[in-house]
Amino acid sequence: EGNLPFHHACSGYNKKIEIIEYLYKLYPESINIPNSEGRCPIHKYLESTPIDFSSTRLDTIHFLIKHDQGALSMPTPVGNIPLHIACMHTLTKGLAEAVFDAYPEGIDATNSEGQTPLDESKELLNNFDDPEYEFIEELPGGNGQMKHLAGL
């Protein structure tokens, strides 16, 4: 896959901010180097985030956003920017909110299937039925606000 240590640190279930910070200090340029699949560390982080992501563990996404703003608009080979990935891989609002707040322009981005981040969120919602999660209902473009529908 052509992953650097930074990609590996951002993948998997037990991602530790301390390791990510350490690797960044050793090789800061690696934060925005895509692997052979065209994915940067932020893509790997979002893709491997569990569906029940805890909003209390937002330190890593904030670190990645702070140190690599450019990756927020960088698509994967199938056209998904980080906001698409956040909306298709988690049902809790904190992660998608963090990405949206940092790059609200991404709300109108379409991937190779013509899907926007909101379309991806709706698709995830249609495939998941658990009232304990707050589902993303709308990510309106331009105004930096998100609305959520809880308890479906």
mmCIF file with all atom_site columns, N, CA and C in Angstrom, residues 39 42-43 45-47 49 61 71-91 95-100 103-124 136 139 146:
data_model
loop_
_atom_site.group_PDB
_atom_site.id
_atom_site.type_symbol
_atom_site.label_atom_id
_atom_site.label_alt_id
_atom_site.label_comp_id
_atom_site.label_asym_id
_atom_site.label_entity_id
_atom_site.label_seq_id
_atom_site.pdbx_PDB_ins_code
_atom_site.Cartn_x
_atom_site.Cartn_y
_atom_site.Cartn_z
_atom_site.occupancy
_atom_site.B_iso_or_equiv
_atom_site.pdbx_formal_charge
_atom_site.auth_seq_id
_atom_site.auth_comp_id
_atom_site.auth_asym_id
_atom_site.auth_atom_id
_atom_site.pdbx_PDB_model_num
ATOM 1   N N  . ARG A 1 39  ? -4.081  7.955  -0.700 1.00 0.00 ? 39  ARG A N  1
ATOM 2   C CA . ARG A 1 39  ? -4.672  8.375  0.568  1.00 0.00 ? 39  ARG A CA 1
ATOM 3   C C  . ARG A 1 39  ? -3.609  8.993  1.478  1.00 0.00 ? 39  ARG A C  1
ATOM 4   N N  . ILE A 1 42  ? -4.808  11.713 6.868  1.00 0.00 ? 42  ILE A N  1
ATOM 5   C CA . ILE A 1 42  ? -6.160  12.067 7.326  1.00 0.00 ? 42  ILE A CA 1
ATOM 6   C C  . ILE A 1 42  ? -7.208  11.144 6.719  1.00 0.00 ? 42  ILE A C  1
ATOM 7   N N  . HIS A 1 43  ? -7.004  10.729 5.464  1.00 0.00 ? 43  HIS A N  1
ATOM 8   C CA . HIS A 1 43  ? -7.928  9.778  4.847  1.00 0.00 ? 43  HIS A CA 1
ATOM 9   C C  . HIS A 1 43  ? -7.893  8.448  5.597  1.00 0.00 ? 43  HIS A C  1
ATOM 10  N N  . TYR A 1 45  ? -6.968  7.917  8.654  1.00 0.00 ? 45  TYR A N  1
ATOM 11  C CA . TYR A 1 45  ? -7.551  8.097  9.980  1.00 0.00 ? 45  TYR A CA 1
ATOM 12  C C  . TYR A 1 45  ? -9.071  8.006  9.918  1.00 0.00 ? 45  TYR A C  1
ATOM 13  N N  . LEU A 1 46  ? -9.668  8.734  9.014  1.00 0.00 ? 46  LEU A N  1
ATOM 14  C CA . LEU A 1 46  ? -11.129 8.759  8.917  1.00 0.00 ? 46  LEU A CA 1
ATOM 15  C C  . LEU A 1 46  ? -11.691 7.420  8.458  1.00 0.00 ? 46  LEU A C  1
ATOM 16  N N  . GLU A 1 47  ? -11.015 6.753  7.542  1.00 0.00 ? 47  GLU A N  1
ATOM 17  C CA . GLU A 1 47  ? -11.493 5.462  7.049  1.00 0.00 ? 47  GLU A CA 1
ATOM 18  C C  . GLU A 1 47  ? -11.457 4.375  8.117  1.00 0.00 ? 47  GLU A C  1
ATOM 19  N N  . THR A 1 49  ? -11.822 4.910  11.407 1.00 0.00 ? 49  THR A N  1
ATOM 20  C CA . THR A 1 49  ? -12.505 5.337  12.623 1.00 0.00 ? 49  THR A CA 1
ATOM 21  C C  . THR A 1 49  ? -13.730 4.461  12.849 1.00 0.00 ? 49  THR A C  1
ATOM 22  N N  . ILE A 1 61  ? -8.007  14.263 15.163 1.00 0.00 ? 61  ILE A N  1
ATOM 23  C CA . ILE A 1 61  ? -8.499  14.918 13.948 1.00 0.00 ? 61  ILE A CA 1
ATOM 24  C C  . ILE A 1 61  ? -8.158  16.407 13.974 1.00 0.00 ? 61  ILE A C  1
ATOM 25  N N  . ALA A 1 71  ? -5.048  18.882 2.955  1.00 0.00 ? 71  ALA A N  1
ATOM 26  C CA . ALA A 1 71  ? -5.619  17.551 2.763  1.00 0.00 ? 71  ALA A CA 1
ATOM 27  C C  . ALA A 1 71  ? -7.143  17.562 2.819  1.00 0.00 ? 71  ALA A C  1
ATOM 28  N N  . LEU A 1 72  ? -7.740  18.591 3.396  1.00 0.00 ? 72  LEU A N  1
ATOM 29  C CA . LEU A 1 72  ? -9.200  18.646 3.499  1.00 0.00 ? 72  LEU A CA 1
ATOM 30  C C  . LEU A 1 72  ? -9.874  18.739 2.141  1.00 0.00 ? 72  LEU A C  1
ATOM 31  N N  . SER A 1 73  ? -9.156  19.221 1.153  1.00 0.00 ? 73  SER A N  1
ATOM 32  C CA . SER A 1 73  ? -9.728  19.309 -0.196 1.00 0.00 ? 73  SER A CA 1
ATOM 33  C C  . SER A 1 73  ? -9.147  18.254 -1.134 1.00 0.00 ? 73  SER A C  1
ATOM 34  N N  . MET A 1 74  ? -8.279  17.404 -0.617 1.00 0.00 ? 74  MET A N  1
ATOM 35  C CA . MET A 1 74  ? -7.621  16.400 -1.448 1.00 0.00 ? 74  MET A CA 1
ATOM 36  C C  . MET A 1 74  ? -8.486  15.146 -1.570 1.00 0.00 ? 74  MET A C  1
ATOM 37  N N  . PRO A 1 75  ? -8.880  14.807 -2.803 1.00 0.00 ? 75  PRO A N  1
ATOM 38  C CA . PRO A 1 75  ? -9.725  13.618 -2.979 1.00 0.00 ? 75  PRO A CA 1
ATOM 39  C C  . PRO A 1 75  ? -8.904  12.330 -3.031 1.00 0.00 ? 75  PRO A C  1
ATOM 40  N N  . THR A 1 76  ? -9.541  11.250 -2.655 1.00 0.00 ? 76  THR A N  1
ATOM 41  C CA . THR A 1 76  ? -8.981  9.922  -2.861 1.00 0.00 ? 76  THR A CA 1
ATOM 42  C C  . THR A 1 76  ? -9.173  9.584  -4.345 1.00 0.00 ? 76  THR A C  1
ATOM 43  N N  . PRO A 1 77  ? -8.647  8.466  -4.811 1.00 0.00 ? 77  PRO A N  1
ATOM 44  C CA . PRO A 1 77  ? -8.837  8.108  -6.228 1.00 0.00 ? 77  PRO A CA 1
ATOM 45  C C  . PRO A 1 77  ? -10.312 7.986  -6.652 1.00 0.00 ? 77  PRO A C  1
ATOM 46  N N  . VAL A 1 78  ? -11.218 7.743  -5.710 1.00 0.00 ? 78  VAL A N  1
ATOM 47  C CA . VAL A 1 78  ? -12.644 7.678  -6.057 1.00 0.00 ? 78  VAL A CA 1
ATOM 48  C C  . VAL A 1 78  ? -13.350 9.007  -5.798 1.00 0.00 ? 78  VAL A C  1
ATOM 49  N N  . GLY A 1 79  ? -12.568 10.036 -5.503 1.00 0.00 ? 79  GLY A N  1
ATOM 50  C CA . GLY A 1 79  ? -13.126 11.377 -5.383 1.00 0.00 ? 79  GLY A CA 1
ATOM 51  C C  . GLY A 1 79  ? -13.650 11.767 -4.020 1.00 0.00 ? 79  GLY A C  1
ATOM 52  N N  . ASN A 1 80  ? -13.399 10.968 -3.002 1.00 0.00 ? 80  ASN A N  1
ATOM 53  C CA . ASN A 1 80  ? -13.870 11.309 -1.655 1.00 0.00 ? 80  ASN A CA 1
ATOM 54  C C  . ASN A 1 80  ? -12.870 12.223 -0.958 1.00 0.00 ? 80  ASN A C  1
ATOM 55  N N  . ILE A 1 81  ? -13.336 13.402 -0.555 1.00 0.00 ? 81  ILE A N  1
ATOM 56  C CA . ILE A 1 81  ? -12.513 14.269 0.288  1.00 0.00 ? 81  ILE A CA 1
ATOM 57  C C  . ILE A 1 81  ? -12.749 13.845 1.739  1.00 0.00 ? 81  ILE A C  1
ATOM 58  N N  . PRO A 1 82  ? -11.974 14.314 2.678  1.00 0.00 ? 82  PRO A N  1
ATOM 59  C CA . PRO A 1 82  ? -12.159 13.898 4.068  1.00 0.00 ? 82  PRO A CA 1
ATOM 60  C C  . PRO A 1 82  ? -13.591 14.063 4.597  1.00 0.00 ? 82  PRO A C  1
ATOM 61  N N  . LEU A 1 83  ? -14.323 15.074 4.161  1.00 0.00 ? 83  LEU A N  1
ATOM 62  C CA . LEU A 1 83  ? -15.700 15.226 4.641  1.00 0.00 ? 83  LEU A CA 1
ATOM 63  C C  . LEU A 1 83  ? -16.584 14.079 4.171  1.00 0.00 ? 83  LEU A C  1
ATOM 64  N N  . HIS A 1 84  ? -16.405 13.603 2.937  1.00 0.00 ? 84  HIS A N  1
ATOM 65  C CA . HIS A 1 84  ? -17.136 12.411 2.487  1.00 0.00 ? 84  HIS A CA 1
ATOM 66  C C  . HIS A 1 84  ? -16.851 11.236 3.437  1.00 0.00 ? 84  HIS A C  1
ATOM 67  N N  . ILE A 1 85  ? -15.567 11.048 3.696  1.00 0.00 ? 85  ILE A N  1
ATOM 68  C CA . ILE A 1 85  ? -15.156 9.893  4.498  1.00 0.00 ? 85  ILE A CA 1
ATOM 69  C C  . ILE A 1 85  ? -15.704 10.001 5.913  1.00 0.00 ? 85  ILE A C  1
ATOM 70  N N  . ALA A 1 86  ? -15.646 11.190 6.494  1.00 0.00 ? 86  ALA A N  1
ATOM 71  C CA . ALA A 1 86  ? -16.197 11.376 7.841  1.00 0.00 ? 86  ALA A CA 1
ATOM 72  C C  . ALA A 1 86  ? -17.687 11.060 7.861  1.00 0.00 ? 86  ALA A C  1
ATOM 73  N N  . CYS A 1 87  ? -18.397 11.433 6.832  1.00 0.00 ? 87  CYS A N  1
ATOM 74  C CA . CYS A 1 87  ? -19.844 11.209 6.781  1.00 0.00 ? 87  CYS A CA 1
ATOM 75  C C  . CYS A 1 87  ? -20.210 9.768  6.468  1.00 0.00 ? 87  CYS A C  1
ATOM 76  N N  . MET A 1 88  ? -19.316 9.031  5.830  1.00 0.00 ? 88  MET A N  1
ATOM 77  C CA . MET A 1 88  ? -19.643 7.649  5.481  1.00 0.00 ? 88  MET A CA 1
ATOM 78  C C  . MET A 1 88  ? -19.106 6.634  6.484  1.00 0.00 ? 88  MET A C  1
ATOM 79  N N  . HIS A 1 89  ? -18.284 7.094  7.441  1.00 0.00 ? 89  HIS A N  1
ATOM 80  C CA . HIS A 1 89  ? -17.669 6.143  8.360  1.00 0.00 ? 89  HIS A CA 1
ATOM 81  C C  . HIS A 1 89  ? -18.027 6.345  9.823  1.00 0.00 ? 89  HIS A C  1
ATOM 82  N N  . THR A 1 90  ? -18.799 7.344  10.159 1.00 0.00 ? 90  THR A N  1
ATOM 83  C CA . THR A 1 90  ? -19.154 7.521  11.565 1.00 0.00 ? 90  THR A CA 1
ATOM 84  C C  . THR A 1 90  ? -20.558 8.059  11.688 1.00 0.00 ? 90  THR A C  1
ATOM 85  N N  . LEU A 1 91  ? -21.215 7.681  12.745 1.00 0.00 ? 91  LEU A N  1
ATOM 86  C CA . LEU A 1 91  ? -22.579 8.140  12.991 1.00 0.00 ? 91  LEU A CA 1
ATOM 87  C C  . LEU A 1 91  ? -22.650 9.188  14.085 1.00 0.00 ? 91  LEU A C  1
ATOM 88  N N  . LEU A 1 95  ? -16.992 14.077 14.889 1.00 0.00 ? 95  LEU A N  1
ATOM 89  C CA . LEU A 1 95  ? -15.966 13.925 13.866 1.00 0.00 ? 95  LEU A CA 1
ATOM 90  C C  . LEU A 1 95  ? -16.333 14.679 12.589 1.00 0.00 ? 95  LEU A C  1
ATOM 91  N N  . ALA A 1 96  ? -17.533 14.481 12.092 1.00 0.00 ? 96  ALA A N  1
ATOM 92  C CA . ALA A 1 96  ? -17.959 15.177 10.875 1.00 0.00 ? 96  ALA A CA 1
ATOM 93  C C  . ALA A 1 96  ? -18.012 16.685 11.103 1.00 0.00 ? 96  ALA A C  1
ATOM 94  N N  . GLU A 1 97  ? -18.428 17.089 12.281 1.00 0.00 ? 97  GLU A N  1
ATOM 95  C CA . GLU A 1 97  ? -18.460 18.524 12.602 1.00 0.00 ? 97  GLU A CA 1
ATOM 96  C C  . GLU A 1 97  ? -17.069 19.140 12.541 1.00 0.00 ? 97  GLU A C  1
ATOM 97  N N  . ALA A 1 98  ? -16.084 18.446 13.088 1.00 0.00 ? 98  ALA A N  1
ATOM 98  C CA . ALA A 1 98  ? -14.718 18.966 13.093 1.00 0.00 ? 98  ALA A CA 1
ATOM 99  C C  . ALA A 1 98  ? -14.211 19.161 11.672 1.00 0.00 ? 98  ALA A C  1
ATOM 100 N N  . VAL A 1 99  ? -14.467 18.183 10.811 1.00 0.00 ? 99  VAL A N  1
ATOM 101 C CA . VAL A 1 99  ? -14.014 18.274 9.427  1.00 0.00 ? 99  VAL A CA 1
ATOM 102 C C  . VAL A 1 99  ? -14.801 19.347 8.683  1.00 0.00 ? 99  VAL A C  1
ATOM 103 N N  . PHE A 1 100 ? -16.110 19.384 8.897  1.00 0.00 ? 100 PHE A N  1
ATOM 104 C CA . PHE A 1 100 ? -16.946 20.389 8.237  1.00 0.00 ? 100 PHE A CA 1
ATOM 105 C C  . PHE A 1 100 ? -16.558 21.805 8.660  1.00 0.00 ? 100 PHE A C  1
ATOM 106 N N  . TYR A 1 103 ? -13.515 22.882 6.866  1.00 0.00 ? 103 TYR A N  1
ATOM 107 C CA . TYR A 1 103 ? -13.614 22.986 5.405  1.00 0.00 ? 103 TYR A CA 1
ATOM 108 C C  . TYR A 1 103 ? -15.073 22.916 4.961  1.00 0.00 ? 103 TYR A C  1
ATOM 109 N N  . PRO A 1 104 ? -15.861 23.960 5.269  1.00 0.00 ? 104 PRO A N  1
ATOM 110 C CA . PRO A 1 104 ? -17.285 23.933 4.906  1.00 0.00 ? 104 PRO A CA 1
ATOM 111 C C  . PRO A 1 104 ? -17.525 23.907 3.399  1.00 0.00 ? 104 PRO A C  1
ATOM 112 N N  . GLU A 1 105 ? -16.556 24.352 2.611  1.00 0.00 ? 105 GLU A N  1
ATOM 113 C CA . GLU A 1 105 ? -16.703 24.319 1.155  1.00 0.00 ? 105 GLU A CA 1
ATOM 114 C C  . GLU A 1 105 ? -16.866 22.897 0.632  1.00 0.00 ? 105 GLU A C  1
ATOM 115 N N  . GLY A 1 106 ? -16.413 21.931 1.413  1.00 0.00 ? 106 GLY A N  1
ATOM 116 C CA . GLY A 1 106 ? -16.484 20.537 1.008  1.00 0.00 ? 106 GLY A CA 1
ATOM 117 C C  . GLY A 1 106 ? -17.887 19.979 0.936  1.00 0.00 ? 106 GLY A C  1
ATOM 118 N N  . ILE A 1 107 ? -18.852 20.685 1.459  1.00 0.00 ? 107 ILE A N  1
ATOM 119 C CA . ILE A 1 107 ? -20.221 20.195 1.491  1.00 0.00 ? 107 ILE A CA 1
ATOM 120 C C  . ILE A 1 107 ? -20.784 19.940 0.099  1.00 0.00 ? 107 ILE A C  1
ATOM 121 N N  . ASP A 1 108 ? -20.318 20.700 -0.879 1.00 0.00 ? 108 ASP A N  1
ATOM 122 C CA . ASP A 1 108 ? -20.831 20.564 -2.237 1.00 0.00 ? 108 ASP A CA 1
ATOM 123 C C  . ASP A 1 108 ? -19.971 19.661 -3.121 1.00 0.00 ? 108 ASP A C  1
ATOM 124 N N  . ALA A 1 109 ? -18.892 19.128 -2.568 1.00 0.00 ? 109 ALA A N  1
ATOM 125 C CA . ALA A 1 109 ? -18.010 18.268 -3.358 1.00 0.00 ? 109 ALA A CA 1
ATOM 126 C C  . ALA A 1 109 ? -18.717 16.971 -3.719 1.00 0.00 ? 109 ALA A C  1
ATOM 127 N N  . THR A 1 110 ? -18.506 16.538 -4.950 1.00 0.00 ? 110 THR A N  1
ATOM 128 C CA . THR A 1 110 ? -19.061 15.253 -5.369 1.00 0.00 ? 110 THR A CA 1
ATOM 129 C C  . THR A 1 110 ? -17.922 14.300 -5.670 1.00 0.00 ? 110 THR A C  1
ATOM 130 N N  . ASN A 1 111 ? -18.157 13.035 -5.384 1.00 0.00 ? 111 ASN A N  1
ATOM 131 C CA . ASN A 1 111 ? -17.156 12.011 -5.669 1.00 0.00 ? 111 ASN A CA 1
ATOM 132 C C  . ASN A 1 111 ? -17.430 11.424 -7.054 1.00 0.00 ? 111 ASN A C  1
ATOM 133 N N  . SER A 1 112 ? -16.731 10.359 -7.401 1.00 0.00 ? 112 SER A N  1
ATOM 134 C CA . SER A 1 112 ? -16.868 9.777  -8.733 1.00 0.00 ? 112 SER A CA 1
ATOM 135 C C  . SER A 1 112 ? -18.254 9.191  -8.993 1.00 0.00 ? 112 SER A C  1
ATOM 136 N N  . GLU A 1 113 ? -19.024 8.971  -7.941 1.00 0.00 ? 113 GLU A N  1
ATOM 137 C CA . GLU A 1 113 ? -20.397 8.478  -8.087 1.00 0.00 ? 113 GLU A CA 1
ATOM 138 C C  . GLU A 1 113 ? -21.419 9.612  -8.023 1.00 0.00 ? 113 GLU A C  1
ATOM 139 N N  . GLY A 1 114 ? -20.920 10.847 -7.971 1.00 0.00 ? 114 GLY A N  1
ATOM 140 C CA . GLY A 1 114 ? -21.815 12.000 -7.910 1.00 0.00 ? 114 GLY A CA 1
ATOM 141 C C  . GLY A 1 114 ? -22.416 12.244 -6.536 1.00 0.00 ? 114 GLY A C  1
ATOM 142 N N  . GLN A 1 115 ? -21.869 11.608 -5.507 1.00 0.00 ? 115 GLN A N  1
ATOM 143 C CA . GLN A 1 115 ? -22.380 11.717 -4.148 1.00 0.00 ? 115 GLN A CA 1
ATOM 144 C C  . GLN A 1 115 ? -21.703 12.865 -3.399 1.00 0.00 ? 115 GLN A C  1
ATOM 145 N N  . THR A 1 116 ? -22.489 13.638 -2.663 1.00 0.00 ? 116 THR A N  1
ATOM 146 C CA . THR A 1 116 ? -21.965 14.661 -1.770 1.00 0.00 ? 116 THR A CA 1
ATOM 147 C C  . THR A 1 116 ? -21.751 14.036 -0.398 1.00 0.00 ? 116 THR A C  1
ATOM 148 N N  . PRO A 1 117 ? -21.069 14.718 0.520  1.00 0.00 ? 117 PRO A N  1
ATOM 149 C CA . PRO A 1 117 ? -20.944 14.179 1.876  1.00 0.00 ? 117 PRO A CA 1
ATOM 150 C C  . PRO A 1 117 ? -22.305 13.900 2.528  1.00 0.00 ? 117 PRO A C  1
ATOM 151 N N  . LEU A 1 118 ? -23.284 14.761 2.307  1.00 0.00 ? 118 LEU A N  1
ATOM 152 C CA . LEU A 1 118 ? -24.613 14.531 2.869  1.00 0.00 ? 118 LEU A CA 1
ATOM 153 C C  . LEU A 1 118 ? -25.236 13.270 2.294  1.00 0.00 ? 118 LEU A C  1
ATOM 154 N N  . ASP A 1 119 ? -25.060 13.028 0.996  1.00 0.00 ? 119 ASP A N  1
ATOM 155 C CA . ASP A 1 119 ? -25.568 11.793 0.388  1.00 0.00 ? 119 ASP A CA 1
ATOM 156 C C  . ASP A 1 119 ? -24.960 10.573 1.071  1.00 0.00 ? 119 ASP A C  1
ATOM 157 N N  . GLU A 1 120 ? -23.664 10.637 1.346  1.00 0.00 ? 120 GLU A N  1
ATOM 158 C CA . GLU A 1 120 ? -22.983 9.523  2.010  1.00 0.00 ? 120 GLU A CA 1
ATOM 159 C C  . GLU A 1 120 ? -23.529 9.311  3.418  1.00 0.00 ? 120 GLU A C  1
ATOM 160 N N  . SER A 1 121 ? -23.799 10.401 4.121  1.00 0.00 ? 121 SER A N  1
ATOM 161 C CA . SER A 1 121 ? -24.351 10.300 5.465  1.00 0.00 ? 121 SER A CA 1
ATOM 162 C C  . SER A 1 121 ? -25.732 9.659  5.436  1.00 0.00 ? 121 SER A C  1
ATOM 163 N N  . LYS A 1 122 ? -26.557 10.061 4.492  1.00 0.00 ? 122 LYS A N  1
ATOM 164 C CA . LYS A 1 122 ? -27.904 9.490  4.372  1.00 0.00 ? 122 LYS A CA 1
ATOM 165 C C  . LYS A 1 122 ? -27.837 8.002  4.047  1.00 0.00 ? 122 LYS A C  1
ATOM 166 N N  . GLU A 1 123 ? -26.885 7.627  3.198  1.00 0.00 ? 123 GLU A N  1
ATOM 167 C CA . GLU A 1 123 ? -26.731 6.217  2.854  1.00 0.00 ? 123 GLU A CA 1
ATOM 168 C C  . GLU A 1 123 ? -26.340 5.397  4.084  1.00 0.00 ? 123 GLU A C  1
ATOM 169 N N  . LEU A 1 124 ? -25.424 5.929  4.884  1.00 0.00 ? 124 LEU A N  1
ATOM 170 C CA . LEU A 1 124 ? -25.033 5.251  6.118  1.00 0.00 ? 124 LEU A CA 1
ATOM 171 C C  . LEU A 1 124 ? -26.223 5.133  7.056  1.00 0.00 ? 124 LEU A C  1
ATOM 172 N N  . ILE A 1 136 ? -26.188 12.538 11.279 1.00 0.00 ? 136 ILE A N  1
ATOM 173 C CA . ILE A 1 136 ? -26.051 13.778 10.537 1.00 0.00 ? 136 ILE A CA 1
ATOM 174 C C  . ILE A 1 136 ? -27.229 13.853 9.573  1.00 0.00 ? 136 ILE A C  1
ATOM 175 N N  . LEU A 1 139 ? -25.878 19.103 6.336  1.00 0.00 ? 139 LEU A N  1
ATOM 176 C CA . LEU A 1 139 ? -24.652 19.873 6.417  1.00 0.00 ? 139 LEU A CA 1
ATOM 177 C C  . LEU A 1 139 ? -24.813 21.037 5.446  1.00 0.00 ? 139 LEU A C  1
ATOM 178 N N  . MET A 1 146 ? -24.224 22.733 11.414 1.00 0.00 ? 146 MET A N  1
ATOM 179 C CA . MET A 1 146 ? -24.720 21.387 11.113 1.00 0.00 ? 146 MET A CA 1
ATOM 180 C C  . MET A 1 146 ? -25.973 21.150 11.943 1.00 0.00 ? 146 MET A C  1
#
